[in-house]
Amino acid sequence: MKRRQFLKLGAAAGTGVAAATLSAPAIAQSMPEVRWRLASSFPRVLDTLHGAADTLSKRVAEMTDNKFQIQVFPAGELVPGLQVLDAVQAGSVECSFTTGYYNWGKDTAFAFTTGIPFGLNARMGEAWYQHGGGLELVQELFAQYNTHVIKMGDTGGQMGGWYRKEINSVEDLKGLKFRIGGFAGRILAKMGAIPQQIAAGDVYPALEKGTLDAVEWIAPTDDEKFGFVKVAKFYYFPGWWEGGASGHFLVNMGKWNELPKYYQAILTSAAHDAGSWFTAKYDYSNPAALKRLVAQGAILKPFPIPVMDAGYRATEEACAEEAAKNPRFKKMYDSVAAFRKDAYQWWQVNELSFDTYQVRAQTRT
Amino acid sequence: MKRRQFLKLGAAAGTGVAAATLSAPAIAQSMPEVRWRLASSFPRVLDTLHGAADTLSKRVAEMTDNKFQIQVFPAGELVPGLQVLDAVQAGSVECSFTTGYYNWGKDTAFAFTTGIPFGLNARMGEAWYQHGGGLELVQELFAQYNTHVIKMGDTGGQMGGWYRKEINSVEDLKGLKFRIGGFAGRILAKMGAIPQQIAAGDVYPALEKGTLDAVEWIAPTDDEKFGFVKVAKFYYFPGWWEGGASGHFLVNMGKWNELPKYYQAILTSAAHDAGSWFTAKYDYSNPAALKRLVAQGAILKPFPIPVMDAGYRATEEACAEEAAKNPRFKKMYDSVAAFRKDAYQWWQVNELSFDTYQVRAQTRT
């Protein structure tokens, strides 16, 4: 109901009490009660990612005086973690916290929604989304699936994973049974590895038995919880296939359109805020987790440059192949690649020179 | 007015119209009308920083169906840019967008609210604030000035500024008339420079005439607008005194406490969201601005390592001096320095190795 109509009705009532009530400046707006369910792609044990969805829910409740409630369900409780887009599309849940590239099989352009190998780092990704036309491209893609998408944070750069043996050359990747998925899996396959899709709970025993040679996961905070260091001690960096990985808050398009504009605005800022919360949580907790992992026997190893170079070439090949087949992939690739080139020129000058000096200064003391 | 009182008054009115209105499920909450004025520390020409305050105002209006309006005034229109904390403290304006270290003269601990020389980069700063106890320390400090503070973004790493002559050694800093303020000014003074405080509009002519030898400003996006390249072509990096610089949204404590909790929550998320907007805007626009500046004749120069080393030692000295005098400074320094050490170990492993590779890959193509 509009304020004007409301005032008119009040005046018609013609009682002193009603008039006093209606003219009170406090009564200007109605806030409807809304209850939604959120299906997360992440299990509770990944407490930073799970916590991001909880933080979103908390912020929305706080901003609406508890009128808008979002109940968070970890992966598998309502919907399997990799099928949340289907559930949101169908409207069987109202919303989800996930990351878009899980849907790479539906359309290869979904790779860009999270980030491609040798893509943008977390800050550049945010810049591309907010000011480089990225959000519009990503929203266009999700709209094909009856879904409104809001960017929600970034994990920051991920690690290259845990390996039972050293990787000294590209040759060492040949035949490597490697738990890695999506577009990165295709790149690693081009390099000779054998990508495997294995459920989270089965990875540790597979690594222990040697039916799996390596696993890529996230970063120290999460990797530590799974105890991989006990069965695969070589911990490689950087995770060049995930220099940054965006999170996404998905809302069924019909449910989104039903909301008053101010609830849409609240969901948008809440998602951005919860995104910043979880990026910062990774950035705060990874340093301490890395120290503990090294104390537990993790052997830190940089990927040899020739391996990185081979990965870069394989990525360019795979992108060219997809761009030739999928106009949406091409459009996103062109947009990301143009910004990446300029962005890294600037990064080299400023952020990189500062951070490089700081690393030197901090390690000499 | 509380919901309970509202219902009671409505029932007392006893008219059909009023009862129907009150029982409609949509009317669950009242949102009061609020009109505030925001005094910014930044002029309109710094359109990214000015735009951040506009974005905050827009988000708050959108989230409250235009019930909460914040009118933004650039520096100098209501309050001089460096005196906004006084105005907020006194309640002559309700709120401000600024950065805390402008108040370094009141308490040297304010240096940490924005960031100290050789401090944390933008992402680490966010991590320290949100998860490392930083926000609590900063809020304690601002509370001494009757002010509630919310962190609002970061400029990212800044440049080292514009110089009429090359800086090849620490000797070249001796006697350098350098526009630089606050804690960084004290460090540069220790290194032999002569810090100058000059209003923004007077910097260009002073550089042109040579009454000023150098100016540190922000980064390419903003530096370009002032045309410094025409009168001081050596553009040094990195700005080691500002590896990151946090913005702050300040609210008069009384005004803050008068707000319903959900308006407090809306302001908090809106400030975080607008902060992310402007960090991303710098990250998006600096690369293109840097290219234009180089085309206009800017000569990019890294500070020689011995100059950086001398700056680092001078910073450590100045921090030790202040820590001995000011317990609050010591507490903040200890907190930042401990996190910085761990954070850069992790950064070296992951972000830095990824970004370094990417710079190489992007410049070879």
XYZ file of C-alpha atoms in Angstrom:
730
model
C 0.000 0.000 0.000
C 1.312 3.448 -0.869
C 1.792 6.028 1.844
C -0.637 8.403 0.142
C -3.447 5.809 0.085
C -2.744 4.869 3.647
C -3.055 8.471 4.798
C -6.292 8.872 2.881
C -7.816 5.796 4.499
C -6.748 7.074 7.881
C -8.405 10.415 7.294
C -11.616 8.665 6.219
C -11.715 6.815 9.521
C -12.214 10.180 11.136
C -11.193 9.385 14.702
C -8.767 11.422 16.719
C -6.713 8.388 17.675
C -6.350 7.167 14.129
C -5.359 10.609 12.946
C -2.702 10.897 15.635
C -1.382 7.469 14.739
C -1.245 8.142 11.051
C 0.436 11.465 11.312
C 3.172 10.060 13.528
C 6.315 10.264 11.398
C 7.302 6.750 12.400
C 4.610 5.097 10.309
C 5.760 5.370 6.807
C 6.339 1.889 5.540
C 5.235 -1.691 5.746
C 7.724 -4.537 5.775
C 6.255 -7.904 4.784
C 7.262 -11.146 6.495
C 9.260 -13.437 4.224
C 10.680 -16.884 4.963
C 13.096 -18.469 2.541
C 15.270 -21.553 2.430
C 18.846 -21.348 1.171
C 20.515 -24.458 -0.243
C 24.275 -24.136 0.078
C 26.756 -25.930 -2.159
C 29.102 -26.309 0.795
C 29.129 -28.658 3.763
C 29.222 -27.361 7.312
C 32.851 -28.481 7.744
C 33.920 -25.754 5.279
C 33.034 -23.320 8.006
C 34.177 -20.164 6.220
C 31.959 -20.832 3.201
C 29.134 -22.173 5.342
C 29.596 -19.178 7.630
C 29.206 -16.853 4.649
C 25.653 -18.069 4.080
C 24.935 -17.772 7.810
C 26.326 -14.230 7.750
C 24.110 -13.339 4.804
C 21.067 -14.672 6.652
C 22.015 -12.768 9.812
C 22.549 -9.473 7.964
C 19.204 -9.766 6.171
C 17.384 -10.490 9.437
C 19.103 -7.576 11.185
C 18.282 -5.151 8.372
C 14.596 -6.130 8.350
C 13.964 -6.321 12.088
C 13.734 -10.120 11.636
C 10.929 -9.852 9.095
C 12.966 -11.494 6.325
C 14.272 -14.867 7.494
C 16.545 -17.097 5.432
C 17.172 -20.587 6.753
C 20.507 -22.016 5.623
C 20.874 -25.697 4.709
C 24.330 -27.179 4.117
C 25.037 -29.175 0.951
C 23.055 -32.380 0.800
C 20.408 -31.564 3.369
C 17.855 -30.225 0.886
C 19.775 -30.438 -2.368
C 23.086 -32.061 -3.398
C 25.817 -29.404 -3.438
C 26.374 -29.459 -7.182
C 22.658 -29.288 -8.093
C 21.620 -26.089 -6.387
C 21.142 -24.165 -9.640
C 18.568 -26.741 -10.781
C 16.720 -26.356 -7.480
C 16.720 -22.549 -7.676
C 15.697 -22.644 -11.335
C 12.763 -24.922 -10.531
C 11.850 -22.887 -7.449
C 12.088 -25.887 -5.111
C 14.263 -23.603 -2.961
C 14.138 -19.822 -3.133
C 17.869 -19.222 -3.039
C 21.373 -20.655 -2.832
C 24.975 -19.853 -1.979
C 27.272 -21.524 -4.472
C 29.853 -20.819 -7.133
C 28.866 -20.659 -10.763
C 31.462 -22.870 -12.445
C 29.860 -25.977 -10.986
C 27.478 -25.533 -13.931
C 30.199 -25.659 -16.552
C 28.557 -28.756 -18.035
C 25.395 -26.768 -18.866
C 27.297 -23.957 -20.615
C 31.079 -23.591 -20.704
C 30.673 -19.807 -20.153
C 29.895 -20.593 -16.499
C 33.676 -20.980 -16.086
C 34.004 -17.165 -16.087
C 31.441 -16.645 -13.363
C 33.872 -18.121 -10.809
C 37.111 -17.487 -12.686
C 39.207 -19.298 -15.313
C 42.750 -20.672 -14.943
C 45.289 -17.821 -15.129
C 42.372 -15.414 -14.807
C 41.852 -12.465 -12.491
C 42.893 -12.323 -8.860
C 40.223 -11.600 -6.225
C 40.395 -7.798 -6.370
C 40.521 -7.723 -10.144
C 37.546 -10.068 -10.233
C 35.559 -7.692 -8.055
C 36.585 -4.792 -10.306
C 35.532 -6.677 -13.443
C 32.166 -7.556 -11.918
C 31.338 -4.131 -10.536
C 32.825 -1.809 -13.145
C 33.972 -3.840 -16.146
C 30.625 -5.176 -17.312
C 31.175 -8.572 -15.700
C 28.034 -8.543 -13.593
C 25.822 -7.881 -16.606
C 27.394 -10.766 -18.554
C 27.055 -13.121 -15.600
C 23.460 -12.047 -14.930
C 22.561 -12.634 -18.579
C 23.892 -16.169 -18.288
C 22.096 -17.058 -15.051
C 18.875 -15.474 -16.372
C 18.802 -18.305 -18.949
C 18.240 -20.536 -15.937
C 15.443 -18.472 -14.393
C 17.875 -17.217 -11.754
C 18.947 -13.812 -10.476
C 22.600 -13.767 -9.391
C 24.476 -11.488 -6.982
C 28.268 -11.727 -6.632
C 29.190 -12.744 -3.118
C 32.872 -12.606 -2.211
C 35.897 -14.558 -3.348
C 38.053 -17.230 -1.736
C 41.233 -15.412 -2.738
C 43.992 -17.342 -4.455
C 43.808 -21.077 -3.840
C 46.597 -23.588 -3.393
C 47.716 -26.049 -6.070
C 46.837 -28.999 -3.869
C 48.372 -32.061 -2.200
C 50.591 -34.540 -4.061
C 52.033 -37.877 -3.038
C 55.060 -37.282 -5.280
C 56.999 -34.231 -6.404
C 56.091 -32.493 -9.653
C 59.409 -31.556 -11.213
C 58.331 -31.348 -14.823
C 55.294 -31.578 -17.069
C 56.216 -35.271 -17.499
C 55.328 -35.847 -13.853
C 51.717 -34.894 -14.593
C 51.321 -37.692 -17.144
C 48.949 -40.307 -15.789
C 48.536 -38.460 -12.498
C 45.198 -39.435 -10.967
C 44.142 -35.985 -9.814
C 40.936 -34.933 -8.091
C 40.104 -31.763 -9.993
C 36.938 -30.773 -11.816
C 35.374 -28.504 -14.391
C 37.322 -26.410 -16.838
C 40.560 -26.823 -14.829
C 40.116 -30.583 -15.162
C 40.059 -30.239 -18.919
C 43.292 -28.183 -18.838
C 45.015 -30.763 -16.643
C 43.808 -33.501 -18.979
C 45.461 -31.678 -21.892
C 48.659 -31.787 -19.833
C 48.397 -35.533 -19.341
C 46.751 -35.848 -15.946
C 43.659 -37.978 -15.378
C 41.029 -35.804 -13.688
C 38.843 -37.599 -11.164
C 35.537 -36.589 -9.625
C 35.382 -37.981 -6.100
C 33.038 -36.956 -3.292
C 34.679 -34.989 -0.497
C 34.430 -37.765 2.075
C 36.160 -40.318 -0.167
C 39.220 -38.264 -1.043
C 41.323 -39.000 2.025
C 41.084 -42.825 1.827
C 41.693 -42.715 -1.936
C 44.835 -40.641 -1.427
C 45.954 -42.938 1.372
C 45.564 -46.065 -0.755
C 47.093 -44.412 -3.800
C 44.037 -44.830 -6.001
C 44.378 -41.065 -6.149
C 47.783 -39.335 -6.584
C 46.788 -35.777 -5.857
C 43.907 -33.563 -4.804
C 43.286 -29.872 -5.229
C 41.125 -28.367 -2.541
C 40.947 -24.759 -1.384
C 43.540 -23.183 0.883
C 45.168 -23.932 4.258
C 42.116 -23.054 6.386
C 39.986 -25.720 4.745
C 42.727 -28.118 3.644
C 43.848 -28.561 7.226
C 40.486 -29.988 8.292
C 40.743 -32.897 5.894
C 44.176 -34.000 7.114
C 45.620 -34.466 3.611
C 49.088 -33.644 4.957
C 49.217 -37.102 6.535
C 48.922 -38.923 3.203
C 50.238 -36.498 0.559
C 52.829 -34.145 1.989
C 53.835 -32.091 -1.071
C 51.779 -28.917 -0.981
C 52.104 -27.027 -4.268
C 51.489 -23.396 -5.102
C 50.052 -21.361 -6.639
C 46.709 -22.839 -7.633
C 47.019 -21.278 -11.075
C 43.573 -22.516 -12.043
C 42.015 -20.494 -9.214
C 43.854 -17.196 -8.696
C 40.509 -16.071 -7.323
C 37.143 -17.822 -7.103
C 33.921 -15.823 -6.800
C 30.980 -16.941 -4.714
C 27.403 -16.409 -5.880
C 24.081 -15.829 -4.196
C 21.341 -17.172 -6.447
C 17.638 -16.326 -6.230
C 14.783 -17.881 -8.194
C 13.743 -15.189 -10.695
C 10.056 -15.357 -9.837
C 10.772 -15.059 -6.107
C 13.146 -12.171 -6.812
C 10.548 -10.298 -8.840
C 7.927 -10.740 -6.119
C 10.040 -8.867 -3.581
C 9.583 -5.155 -2.873
C 12.490 -3.154 -4.331
C 13.862 -2.384 -0.879
C 14.092 -6.099 -0.046
C 15.953 -6.630 -3.314
C 18.346 -3.845 -2.277
C 18.780 -5.394 1.180
C 19.586 -8.826 -0.294
C 22.096 -7.252 -2.668
C 24.021 -5.336 -0.015
C 23.784 -8.234 2.434
C 25.340 -10.578 -0.134
C 28.130 -8.105 -0.897
C 28.746 -7.615 2.815
C 28.756 -11.356 3.586
C 31.085 -11.799 0.617
C 33.554 -9.326 2.045
C 33.224 -11.076 5.411
C 34.289 -14.464 4.048
C 37.103 -13.180 1.826
C 38.481 -11.420 4.895
C 38.019 -14.582 6.964
C 40.115 -16.610 4.535
C 42.734 -13.864 4.444
C 42.811 -13.804 8.224
C 42.856 -17.534 8.897
C 45.018 -18.897 6.052
C 48.328 -17.523 7.432
C 47.968 -19.299 10.779
C 46.664 -22.498 9.155
C 49.647 -22.548 6.781
C 52.064 -22.374 9.711
C 50.307 -25.274 11.427
C 50.356 -27.362 8.240
C 54.097 -26.802 7.829
C 54.570 -27.828 11.465
C 52.607 -31.004 10.667
C 55.019 -31.863 7.865
C 53.643 -30.173 4.748
C 56.426 -29.541 2.241
C 55.733 -26.314 0.360
C 56.725 -26.423 -3.303
C 56.268 -23.900 -6.086
C 55.178 -25.360 -9.411
C 58.193 -25.260 -11.749
C 57.884 -22.418 -14.280
C 57.809 -24.866 -17.247
C 54.764 -26.535 -15.661
C 53.094 -23.141 -15.247
C 53.987 -22.262 -18.853
C 52.512 -25.523 -20.112
C 49.373 -24.828 -18.080
C 49.129 -21.349 -19.540
C 49.423 -22.662 -23.100
C 46.880 -25.426 -22.455
C 44.483 -22.831 -21.034
C 44.846 -20.599 -24.075
C 44.223 -23.588 -26.338
C 41.151 -24.692 -24.417
C 39.766 -21.137 -24.374
C 40.278 -20.764 -28.123
C 38.489 -24.077 -28.716
C 35.526 -23.071 -26.574
C 35.380 -19.531 -27.961
C 35.056 -20.977 -31.468
C 32.083 -23.076 -30.378
C 30.292 -20.855 -27.850
C 29.684 -17.140 -28.601
C 28.894 -16.457 -24.944
C 32.216 -18.005 -23.909
C 33.997 -15.843 -26.494
C 32.303 -12.661 -25.281
C 33.280 -13.344 -21.673
C 36.812 -14.399 -22.564
C 37.412 -11.249 -24.622
C 36.125 -9.095 -21.771
C 38.241 -10.809 -19.095
C 41.412 -11.062 -21.206
C 41.377 -7.361 -22.166
C 41.016 -6.239 -18.562
C 43.549 -8.792 -17.304
C 46.283 -7.421 -19.546
C 45.874 -3.822 -18.362
C 45.181 -4.803 -14.774
C 48.430 -6.754 -14.433
C 50.467 -3.865 -15.859
C 49.143 -1.708 -13.054
C 49.469 -4.508 -10.489
C 53.129 -4.969 -11.374
C 53.845 -1.308 -10.744
C 52.127 -0.926 -7.467
C 50.639 -3.800 -5.483
C 53.264 -6.302 -6.566
C 56.232 -4.043 -5.831
C 54.833 -3.186 -2.402
C 53.998 -6.784 -1.502
C 57.339 -8.080 -2.784
C 59.201 -5.601 -0.622
C 57.034 -6.447 2.371
C 57.715 -10.166 2.019
C 61.428 -9.418 2.026
C 61.148 -7.093 5.024
C 58.981 -9.473 7.045
C 61.151 -12.511 6.471
C 64.440 -10.805 7.383
C 63.230 -9.826 10.850
C 6.640 3.833 18.006
C 6.578 0.174 18.985
C 4.445 -2.333 17.085
C 2.523 -3.244 20.235
C 1.543 0.362 20.961
C 0.555 0.865 17.362
C -1.801 -2.105 17.388
C -3.324 -0.951 20.646
C -3.987 2.533 19.350
C -5.467 1.128 16.178
C -7.835 -1.136 18.065
C -8.947 1.783 20.209
C -9.913 3.658 17.084
C -12.558 1.002 16.503
C -13.346 1.714 12.886
C -13.595 -0.897 10.188
C -11.137 0.862 7.956
C -8.482 1.154 10.616
C -8.914 -2.471 11.676
C -8.607 -3.741 8.117
C -5.483 -1.684 7.614
C -3.859 -2.922 10.791
C -4.611 -6.583 10.265
C -3.172 -6.621 6.750
C -0.114 -8.882 6.981
C 1.957 -6.336 5.075
C 1.957 -3.941 7.987
C 4.398 -5.418 10.348
C 6.865 -2.685 10.852
C 7.237 1.037 10.831
C 10.184 2.675 9.165
C 10.794 6.185 10.411
C 11.782 8.996 8.076
C 15.331 10.154 8.683
C 17.238 12.929 6.943
C 20.945 13.265 7.541
C 23.768 15.358 6.162
C 27.112 13.766 5.350
C 30.238 15.915 5.323
C 32.850 14.329 3.097
C 36.587 14.872 3.460
C 36.965 14.705 -0.295
C 36.238 17.202 -3.066
C 33.957 16.335 -5.945
C 36.919 16.142 -8.358
C 38.097 12.980 -6.551
C 35.096 11.326 -8.120
C 35.811 7.791 -6.902
C 35.948 8.878 -3.258
C 33.107 11.346 -3.697
C 31.188 8.638 -5.555
C 31.659 6.291 -2.599
C 29.654 8.620 -0.355
C 27.012 8.995 -3.088
C 26.865 5.204 -3.402
C 26.409 4.845 0.356
C 23.557 7.357 0.269
C 21.937 5.587 -2.698
C 22.161 2.141 -1.072
C 20.641 3.405 2.183
C 17.764 5.072 0.313
C 17.127 1.942 -1.751
C 17.135 -0.318 1.303
C 14.654 1.893 3.171
C 12.250 2.703 0.333
C 13.667 6.263 0.428
C 12.759 6.737 4.085
C 16.382 7.253 5.167
C 17.947 10.045 3.122
C 21.577 11.075 3.418
C 22.586 14.238 1.604
C 26.268 14.277 0.650
C 28.335 17.468 0.845
C 31.836 17.554 -0.642
C 34.760 18.829 1.424
C 34.453 22.487 2.273
C 30.742 22.936 1.597
C 29.634 22.319 5.168
C 32.902 21.499 6.885
C 36.580 21.725 5.816
C 37.758 18.303 4.666
C 40.198 17.764 7.534
C 37.760 18.816 10.284
C 34.918 16.390 9.727
C 35.598 14.421 12.923
C 35.129 17.608 14.968
C 31.821 18.259 13.216
C 30.589 14.698 13.795
C 31.770 14.750 17.405
C 29.882 17.993 18.044
C 26.832 16.744 16.145
C 26.833 19.694 13.744
C 26.562 17.044 11.022
C 25.213 13.553 11.636
C 27.852 11.694 9.622
C 30.936 11.801 7.450
C 32.975 9.873 4.911
C 36.656 10.345 5.615
C 39.806 8.501 6.561
C 40.915 8.319 10.148
C 44.590 9.302 9.956
C 43.679 12.901 9.248
C 43.242 13.004 13.034
C 46.762 11.886 13.783
C 47.389 15.186 15.581
C 44.696 14.354 18.157
C 46.088 10.896 18.914
C 48.925 9.209 17.028
C 46.986 5.905 17.187
C 44.727 7.279 14.438
C 47.566 6.361 12.039
C 46.467 2.701 12.273
C 42.859 3.400 11.393
C 43.908 4.188 7.805
C 47.165 2.261 7.730
C 50.812 2.923 8.640
C 53.831 2.987 6.298
C 54.891 -0.567 5.418
C 51.638 -1.757 6.940
C 48.960 -4.067 5.579
C 47.780 -4.181 1.982
C 44.065 -3.630 1.263
C 42.939 -7.237 1.700
C 45.003 -7.745 4.821
C 43.578 -4.521 6.215
C 40.052 -5.805 5.688
C 41.021 -9.102 7.352
C 42.536 -7.314 10.344
C 39.441 -5.140 10.763
C 36.861 -7.887 10.413
C 38.572 -10.854 12.040
C 41.774 -9.666 13.732
C 40.301 -7.395 16.379
C 41.046 -4.253 14.353
C 37.495 -2.947 14.239
C 37.161 -3.109 18.017
C 40.416 -1.178 18.532
C 39.431 1.446 15.984
C 35.919 1.784 17.424
C 37.382 2.257 20.917
C 39.500 5.104 19.602
C 36.704 6.907 17.747
C 34.367 6.437 20.728
C 36.677 8.817 22.632
C 35.436 11.416 20.156
C 31.724 10.646 20.556
C 31.755 8.876 17.186
C 30.703 5.479 15.894
C 32.927 4.255 13.045
C 32.292 1.739 10.268
C 35.102 0.664 7.931
C 34.318 1.656 4.380
C 36.620 0.317 1.686
C 40.237 0.955 0.831
C 41.999 2.845 -1.948
C 44.329 -0.065 -2.610
C 48.061 0.563 -2.822
C 48.897 4.169 -3.635
C 51.698 5.565 -5.752
C 54.855 7.194 -4.356
C 54.035 10.489 -6.054
C 55.427 12.946 -8.587
C 59.004 14.270 -8.477
C 60.755 16.987 -10.457
C 64.066 15.127 -10.124
C 65.080 11.481 -9.880
C 65.490 9.846 -6.482
C 68.553 7.637 -6.836
C 69.557 7.438 -3.194
C 68.514 8.492 0.289
C 70.743 11.548 -0.226
C 68.322 12.791 -2.883
C 65.596 13.096 -0.248
C 67.611 15.565 1.807
C 65.998 18.983 1.659
C 63.268 17.753 -0.702
C 60.230 19.998 -0.300
C 57.598 17.283 -0.350
C 53.838 17.613 0.002
C 53.077 14.755 2.377
C 51.247 14.764 5.674
C 50.616 12.931 8.906
C 52.686 10.036 10.161
C 54.257 9.498 6.722
C 55.431 13.115 6.843
C 57.254 12.408 10.074
C 58.979 9.379 8.504
C 60.056 11.398 5.468
C 61.344 14.128 7.781
C 63.506 11.523 9.547
C 64.915 10.717 6.106
C 65.788 14.358 5.455
C 62.813 15.591 3.434
C 60.870 18.721 4.371
C 57.178 17.812 4.580
C 54.803 20.537 3.429
C 51.074 20.905 3.984
C 49.578 22.642 0.949
C 45.914 22.815 -0.051
C 44.993 20.699 -3.071
C 44.434 23.652 -5.394
C 47.859 25.159 -4.683
C 49.951 22.074 -5.357
C 50.201 22.344 -9.136
C 51.487 25.956 -9.249
C 53.921 25.256 -6.396
C 55.334 22.265 -8.278
C 55.524 24.303 -11.454
C 57.457 27.129 -9.790
C 59.670 24.735 -7.881
C 58.623 25.959 -4.435
C 57.645 22.301 -4.103
C 59.878 19.459 -5.360
C 57.454 16.574 -5.064
C 53.895 15.643 -4.189
C 52.366 12.392 -3.114
C 48.743 12.051 -4.065
C 46.701 8.883 -4.570
C 46.936 6.723 -7.687
C 46.667 7.198 -11.470
C 42.875 7.698 -11.552
C 43.049 10.758 -9.318
C 46.594 11.901 -10.099
C 45.709 12.295 -13.763
C 43.046 14.910 -13.015
C 45.557 17.267 -11.432
C 47.942 17.227 -14.392
C 51.075 16.770 -12.263
C 52.738 14.932 -15.146
C 53.229 18.259 -16.912
C 55.407 19.724 -14.155
C 56.965 16.723 -12.367
C 57.370 13.772 -14.688
C 59.053 11.160 -12.444
C 56.286 8.944 -11.091
C 57.634 6.731 -8.309
C 56.311 3.493 -6.892
C 55.303 1.927 -4.637
C 53.758 4.380 -2.181
C 55.294 2.455 0.712
C 53.585 4.727 3.239
C 50.180 3.684 1.895
C 50.159 0.045 0.821
C 46.454 0.305 1.566
C 44.351 3.137 2.996
C 40.999 2.440 4.657
C 38.019 4.751 4.332
C 35.698 5.397 7.269
C 32.036 6.206 7.674
C 31.599 8.195 10.881
C 28.331 8.734 12.750
C 27.728 10.977 15.746
C 27.292 8.596 18.686
C 24.046 10.137 19.894
C 22.544 10.005 16.414
C 23.706 6.397 16.071
C 22.119 5.370 19.342
C 18.806 6.995 18.411
C 18.430 4.772 15.339
C 16.391 1.566 15.388
C 18.694 -1.477 15.276
C 17.644 -2.298 11.712
C 18.708 1.153 10.518
C 22.064 0.626 12.220
C 22.370 -2.686 10.364
C 21.410 -1.037 7.060
C 24.030 1.703 7.509
C 26.672 -0.895 8.344
C 26.064 -3.077 5.303
C 25.609 -0.039 3.054
C 28.995 1.328 4.148
C 30.671 -2.046 3.565
C 29.001 -2.318 0.177
C 29.930 1.224 -0.873
C 33.469 0.507 0.345
C 33.730 -2.527 -1.903
C 32.313 -0.409 -4.762
C 35.043 2.204 -4.532
C 37.944 -0.208 -4.023
C 36.749 -2.000 -7.148
C 36.402 1.310 -8.974
C 40.031 2.208 -8.258
C 41.135 -1.274 -9.278
C 39.170 -0.969 -12.502
C 40.155 2.570 -13.477
C 43.804 2.768 -12.371
C 45.143 0.465 -15.139
C 43.721 2.608 -17.957
C 44.708 5.868 -16.234
C 48.286 4.608 -15.816
C 48.528 3.897 -19.539
C 47.294 7.396 -20.345
C 49.758 8.981 -17.928
C 52.658 7.110 -19.509
C 51.457 8.288 -22.928
C 51.478 11.842 -21.535
C 55.138 11.506 -20.555
C 55.135 10.084 -17.022
C 58.387 8.235 -16.345
C 57.699 5.296 -14.048
C 60.447 4.656 -11.507
C 60.682 2.173 -8.654
C 62.132 3.553 -5.432
C 65.659 2.142 -5.055
C 65.774 -0.635 -2.467
C 68.156 1.340 -0.190
C 65.561 4.129 -0.087
C 62.850 1.606 0.809
C 65.138 0.099 3.464
C 65.817 3.514 4.968
C 62.064 4.193 4.986
C 61.428 0.891 6.715
C 64.023 1.631 9.417
C 62.677 5.161 9.924
C 59.157 3.746 10.266
C 60.284 1.220 12.871
C 62.044 3.983 14.803
C 59.044 6.302 14.688
C 56.706 3.485 15.766
C 58.975 2.566 18.683
C 59.071 6.221 19.788
C 55.295 6.550 19.672
C 54.680 3.162 21.289
C 56.804 4.269 24.238
C 54.648 7.366 24.696
C 51.155 6.196 23.743
C 49.765 2.877 25.084
C 46.982 2.895 22.508
C 49.541 3.277 19.721
C 51.515 0.361 21.169
C 48.448 -1.870 21.380
C 47.531 -1.183 17.758
C 51.094 -1.555 16.522
C 51.540 -4.907 18.265
C 48.276 -6.163 16.773
C 49.091 -5.025 13.224
C 52.746 -6.128 13.293
C 51.920 -9.653 14.507
C 49.326 -10.197 11.792
C 51.512 -8.589 9.117
C 54.326 -11.058 9.714
C 52.114 -14.132 9.297
C 50.024 -12.593 6.538
C 53.044 -11.895 4.334
C 54.330 -15.447 4.755
C 51.064 -16.690 3.314
C 50.942 -13.946 0.691
C 54.395 -14.902 -0.541
C 53.324 -18.486 -1.061
C 50.122 -17.890 -2.863
C 48.937 -14.479 -4.053
C 52.408 -13.197 -4.799
C 53.515 -16.260 -6.755
C 50.316 -16.204 -8.811
C 50.467 -12.465 -9.500
C 54.170 -12.573 -10.334
C 53.590 -15.313 -12.869
C 50.637 -13.443 -14.337
C 52.654 -10.264 -14.799
C 55.254 -12.270 -16.686
C 52.615 -14.010 -18.815
C 50.711 -10.819 -19.617
C 53.778 -8.818 -20.587
C 55.212 -11.467 -22.914
C 52.112 -11.576 -25.119
